[in-house]
Amino acid sequence: MTISSVKKDLLDHLGDIVKIKYSLGRNKYEEYEAKIKELYDYVFLLDTKFGTKSFSYIDVITKTIKIDY
């Protein structure tokens, strides 16, 4: 998995509602539904009911977050 492959996957689902599982460490997770809002060179934005959150593509590669399309 590379940054460009993660970007391509996210671009294919731009504007879609996805499920996010975010690892907080020590077997603690945050789970929520979000809409993929915008893609930038190093980060992408998600709209949640809690507001806008940003993540880097590296977070997906290192499995800090898991995205279910």
CSV table of C-alpha atoms in Angstrom, one decimal:
chain,number,residue,atom,x,y,z
A,1,MET,CA,0.0,0.0,0.0
A,2,THR,CA,1.4,3.4,-1.0
A,3,ILE,CA,0.2,7.0,-0.5
A,4,SER,CA,-0.8,7.2,-4.2
A,5,SER,CA,-3.0,4.0,-3.9
A,6,VAL,CA,-4.7,5.4,-0.8
A,7,LYS,CA,-5.3,8.7,-2.5
A,8,LYS,CA,-6.8,6.9,-5.5
A,9,ASP,CA,-9.1,4.8,-3.3
A,10,LEU,CA,-10.3,8.0,-1.5
A,11,LEU,CA,-10.8,9.9,-4.7
A,12,ASP,CA,-13.0,7.0,-6.0
A,13,HIS,CA,-15.2,7.5,-2.9
A,14,LEU,CA,-15.1,11.3,-2.7
A,15,GLY,CA,-18.4,12.6,-1.3
A,16,ASP,CA,-19.5,9.1,-0.1
A,17,ILE,CA,-20.4,8.2,3.5
A,18,VAL,CA,-17.9,5.8,5.0
A,19,LYS,CA,-17.3,4.2,8.4
A,20,ILE,CA,-14.2,5.2,10.2
A,21,LYS,CA,-12.5,3.2,13.0
A,22,TYR,CA,-9.8,5.4,14.7
A,23,SER,CA,-7.3,3.8,17.0
A,24,LEU,CA,-6.7,5.8,20.2
A,25,GLY,CA,-4.1,3.3,21.5
A,26,ARG,CA,-4.4,0.6,24.2
A,27,ASN,CA,-7.3,-1.2,22.5
A,28,LYS,CA,-9.4,2.0,22.5
A,29,TYR,CA,-11.2,3.0,19.4
A,30,GLU,CA,-13.5,5.8,18.1
A,31,GLU,CA,-16.0,4.7,15.5
A,32,TYR,CA,-18.2,7.0,13.4
A,33,GLU,CA,-19.7,7.6,10.0
A,34,ALA,CA,-18.2,10.4,8.0
A,35,LYS,CA,-18.3,11.9,4.5
A,36,ILE,CA,-15.1,12.2,2.5
A,37,LYS,CA,-15.0,16.0,2.0
A,38,GLU,CA,-11.7,17.0,0.4
A,39,LEU,CA,-8.3,15.6,-0.6
A,40,TYR,CA,-5.0,17.5,-0.3
A,41,ASP,CA,-1.4,16.5,-1.0
A,42,TYR,CA,-0.7,15.1,2.5
A,43,VAL,CA,-4.1,15.0,4.3
A,44,PHE,CA,-7.8,14.4,3.7
A,45,LEU,CA,-10.8,15.9,5.4
A,46,LEU,CA,-13.8,14.1,6.7
A,47,ASP,CA,-17.2,15.6,7.7
A,48,THR,CA,-18.6,14.0,10.9
A,49,LYS,CA,-21.4,14.9,13.2
A,50,PHE,CA,-18.8,16.2,15.5
A,51,GLY,CA,-17.3,18.6,12.9
A,52,THR,CA,-14.5,18.3,10.4
A,53,LYS,CA,-11.6,15.9,11.1
A,54,SER,CA,-8.3,15.6,9.1
A,55,PHE,CA,-6.1,12.6,8.7
A,56,SER,CA,-3.0,11.9,6.8
A,57,TYR,CA,-2.6,9.2,4.2
A,58,ILE,CA,0.1,7.7,6.4
A,59,ASP,CA,-2.6,7.1,9.1
A,60,VAL,CA,-4.3,4.7,6.7
A,61,ILE,CA,-1.1,2.9,5.7
A,62,THR,CA,0.0,2.5,9.4
A,63,LYS,CA,-3.6,1.3,10.3
A,64,THR,CA,-4.2,4.1,12.8
A,65,ILE,CA,-7.5,4.5,11.0
A,66,LYS,CA,-9.5,1.9,9.1
A,67,ILE,CA,-12.0,3.1,6.4
A,68,ASP,CA,-14.9,0.8,5.4
A,69,TYR,CA,-16.3,2.0,2.1
